[in-house]
Amino acid sequence: MLKKVNRLDYFTLMVLIGLVELKNGSAVATRLHTTQSKVSRALNCLREVLDDELFIRQKYGFEPNSIALRIYPMAQSILEQYDKMILTTSNTIVAPYQLTVAAHEQWSMMVLNCVTHQCSCVEGGVNVHVLPWSDTVSEQLCQGKIDCSISIEPIRHEMVDDVNIGDITHFFLVARVGHPILTSDAPLTDIFDYKIGLVNSNWHHNNPHRIEEYAHEQGINIRVTLKSPSLRMVIDHASKSDDVCVLCSAVAYEYFEGREDVGFVDVSAQWRDSIEQQPESYFLHCHRSVTPLLAQCMARLLSEKLIEIQRHYDNSKGEVPRLLDLV
């Protein structure tokens, strides 16, 4: 058996880890900068040495069996020791860790700043590549083609860890300066008299916004003229029309804070009493190939940043006059 185990070299273990994470031979070949035939030979070697099929061929790739999933963390541990040996005997500068994150615009700079300027858990630092959100983000994350993403729903996949980084606690109505909704005594009732713009993070799944669900439950006619994942687009639309936009989370505040063409109404208390069934949360999704220490650090930093943003808004309420108070 010892002779057989000697065949499990660094590359072969990398192929094992890659197939568990990516479940696709060509994707593993791309990651390792090699050919598919070499990946196939390494897989055959693994099967011969370990006397197990390890992976079941599916229509679009490979599915690891229970043995492969049990061996996976062991292989990771072995390769970490290999890497430490190389670092110990090397005088070269450690290359930065490459991290690819997909996020909506309101989270992009937050991720970049937190990881680039505050994270010091990875030797050599971290280079962050921020990608815009698309309808294939969840799929790419599960396949290991991107490392992390942020959304309001857990992904629930065996290769992805979902970490709750904070609840959505603030809700706003934003409209052009002088709009009647800004001085309404019952803004969450009167809003349905107008056309509405929504920021919907789940637009690619065609999931309804919570206010749409509420209107349907109450038998209220709701007219949605714009639904976009872009905060800036929805606010710009409201500033140039009689439509009212609904914004969720204190993260949105910086997008209309200080603007002279729009005002806002904080409807957080009324929203929680009338519309909200249960609090929605932000989740950081990390593929399990991401260094665990980095994933933990990101979750902590983003959670702290969200709390800081919420406090900034809460503190500003008594200090900065809103535009609706000036009209």
Tab-separated table of C-alpha atoms in Angstrom, residues 2-129:
chain	number	residue	atom	x	y	z
A	2	LEU	CA	2.882	2.381	0.766
A	3	LYS	CA	4.155	2.124	-2.824
A	4	LYS	CA	0.712	3.035	-4.113
A	5	VAL	CA	0.365	6.016	-1.760
A	6	ASN	CA	3.685	7.369	-3.008
A	7	ARG	CA	1.944	8.089	-6.323
A	8	LEU	CA	-0.244	10.749	-4.668
A	9	ASP	CA	1.904	13.756	-5.474
A	10	TYR	CA	1.095	17.460	-5.142
A	11	PHE	CA	-0.521	17.719	-8.582
A	12	THR	CA	-2.709	14.645	-8.066
A	13	LEU	CA	-4.030	16.009	-4.778
A	14	MET	CA	-4.689	19.351	-6.473
A	15	VAL	CA	-6.787	17.495	-9.055
A	16	LEU	CA	-8.741	15.775	-6.259
A	17	ILE	CA	-9.471	19.096	-4.579
A	18	GLY	CA	-10.348	20.739	-7.890
A	19	LEU	CA	-12.806	18.007	-8.889
A	20	VAL	CA	-14.567	18.169	-5.526
A	21	GLU	CA	-14.869	21.962	-5.744
A	22	LEU	CA	-15.509	22.471	-9.452
A	23	LYS	CA	-17.017	19.095	-10.443
A	24	ASN	CA	-15.754	19.556	-13.966
A	25	GLY	CA	-12.543	18.249	-15.561
A	26	SER	CA	-12.078	21.114	-18.003
A	27	ALA	CA	-12.588	23.684	-15.220
A	28	VAL	CA	-9.924	21.929	-13.133
A	29	ALA	CA	-7.542	21.910	-16.102
A	30	THR	CA	-8.078	25.651	-16.529
A	31	ARG	CA	-7.464	26.303	-12.815
A	32	LEU	CA	-4.238	24.252	-12.834
A	33	HIS	CA	-3.053	25.575	-16.213
A	34	THR	CA	-2.801	22.079	-17.619
A	35	THR	CA	-4.600	19.778	-20.071
A	36	GLN	CA	-7.725	17.729	-19.597
A	37	SER	CA	-5.796	14.561	-20.404
A	38	LYS	CA	-3.423	15.178	-17.458
A	39	VAL	CA	-6.407	15.725	-15.190
A	40	SER	CA	-7.887	12.428	-16.408
A	41	ARG	CA	-4.616	10.583	-15.731
A	42	ALA	CA	-4.460	12.053	-12.232
A	43	LEU	CA	-8.058	10.936	-11.583
A	44	ASN	CA	-7.235	7.406	-12.748
A	45	CYS	CA	-4.234	7.421	-10.408
A	46	LEU	CA	-6.428	8.489	-7.482
A	47	ARG	CA	-8.906	5.722	-8.223
A	48	GLU	CA	-6.193	3.073	-8.458
A	49	VAL	CA	-4.349	4.127	-5.317
A	50	LEU	CA	-7.468	4.588	-3.173
A	51	ASP	CA	-9.333	1.662	-4.761
A	52	ASP	CA	-12.526	3.675	-5.120
A	53	GLU	CA	-14.358	5.436	-7.948
A	54	LEU	CA	-14.410	8.694	-5.900
A	55	PHE	CA	-16.462	10.555	-8.520
A	56	ILE	CA	-19.641	9.654	-10.377
A	57	ARG	CA	-19.859	10.982	-13.918
A	58	GLN	CA	-22.901	13.171	-14.466
A	59	LYS	CA	-24.245	14.923	-17.550
A	60	TYR	CA	-22.199	18.088	-16.989
A	61	GLY	CA	-19.260	16.790	-14.979
A	62	PHE	CA	-18.436	14.788	-11.859
A	63	GLU	CA	-20.209	14.351	-8.547
A	64	PRO	CA	-17.958	13.413	-5.586
A	65	ASN	CA	-19.088	10.383	-3.600
A	66	SER	CA	-18.914	10.070	0.192
A	67	ILE	CA	-15.311	8.795	0.126
A	68	ALA	CA	-14.138	11.763	-1.968
A	69	LEU	CA	-15.871	14.200	0.399
A	70	ARG	CA	-14.201	12.570	3.410
A	71	ILE	CA	-10.751	12.654	1.788
A	72	TYR	CA	-11.154	16.261	0.557
A	73	PRO	CA	-10.278	18.039	3.863
A	74	MET	CA	-7.361	15.634	4.376
A	75	ALA	CA	-5.948	16.525	0.960
A	76	GLN	CA	-6.390	20.221	1.754
A	77	SER	CA	-4.442	19.792	4.983
A	78	ILE	CA	-1.603	17.958	3.204
A	79	LEU	CA	-1.287	20.659	0.550
A	80	GLU	CA	-1.280	23.381	3.211
A	81	GLN	CA	1.743	21.672	4.762
A	82	TYR	CA	3.424	21.498	1.351
A	83	ASP	CA	2.851	25.226	0.912
A	84	LYS	CA	4.260	25.980	4.359
A	85	MET	CA	7.401	23.990	3.503
A	86	ILE	CA	7.868	26.046	0.344
A	87	LEU	CA	7.356	29.334	2.217
A	88	THR	CA	9.778	28.296	4.938
A	89	THR	CA	12.590	27.718	2.455
A	90	SER	CA	11.766	30.571	0.101
A	91	ASN	CA	13.158	34.097	0.226
A	92	THR	CA	10.747	35.438	-2.357
A	93	ILE	CA	7.898	37.820	-1.549
A	94	VAL	CA	4.580	36.041	-1.029
A	95	ALA	CA	2.182	36.797	-3.885
A	96	PRO	CA	-1.138	38.390	-2.875
A	97	TYR	CA	-4.158	36.111	-2.518
A	98	GLN	CA	-6.490	36.535	-5.506
A	99	LEU	CA	-10.148	36.930	-4.465
A	100	THR	CA	-13.054	37.336	-6.887
A	101	VAL	CA	-16.254	38.799	-5.436
A	102	ALA	CA	-19.591	39.451	-7.159
A	103	ALA	CA	-21.695	42.152	-5.535
A	104	HIS	CA	-24.351	44.780	-6.186
A	105	GLU	CA	-23.093	48.345	-6.566
A	106	GLN	CA	-23.890	49.346	-2.961
A	107	TRP	CA	-21.603	46.589	-1.661
A	108	SER	CA	-18.767	46.759	-4.196
A	109	MET	CA	-16.685	49.551	-2.633
A	110	MET	CA	-17.466	48.279	0.849
A	111	VAL	CA	-15.993	44.857	0.015
A	112	LEU	CA	-12.984	46.394	-1.692
A	113	ASN	CA	-12.201	48.771	1.179
A	114	CYS	CA	-12.749	46.223	3.949
A	115	VAL	CA	-10.557	43.547	2.407
A	116	THR	CA	-7.873	45.806	0.916
A	117	HIS	CA	-7.412	48.219	3.823
A	118	GLN	CA	-8.461	46.277	6.918
A	119	CYS	CA	-7.849	42.578	6.313
A	120	SER	CA	-4.401	41.419	7.442
A	121	CYS	CA	-5.085	37.725	8.009
A	122	VAL	CA	-3.484	36.530	4.752
A	123	GLU	CA	0.279	36.738	4.238
A	124	GLY	CA	1.040	38.793	1.149
A	125	GLY	CA	-2.295	40.600	1.302
A	126	VAL	CA	-5.351	40.174	-0.915
A	127	ASN	CA	-6.064	41.405	-4.431
A	128	VAL	CA	-9.817	41.839	-4.836
A	129	HIS	CA	-11.535	41.558	-8.212
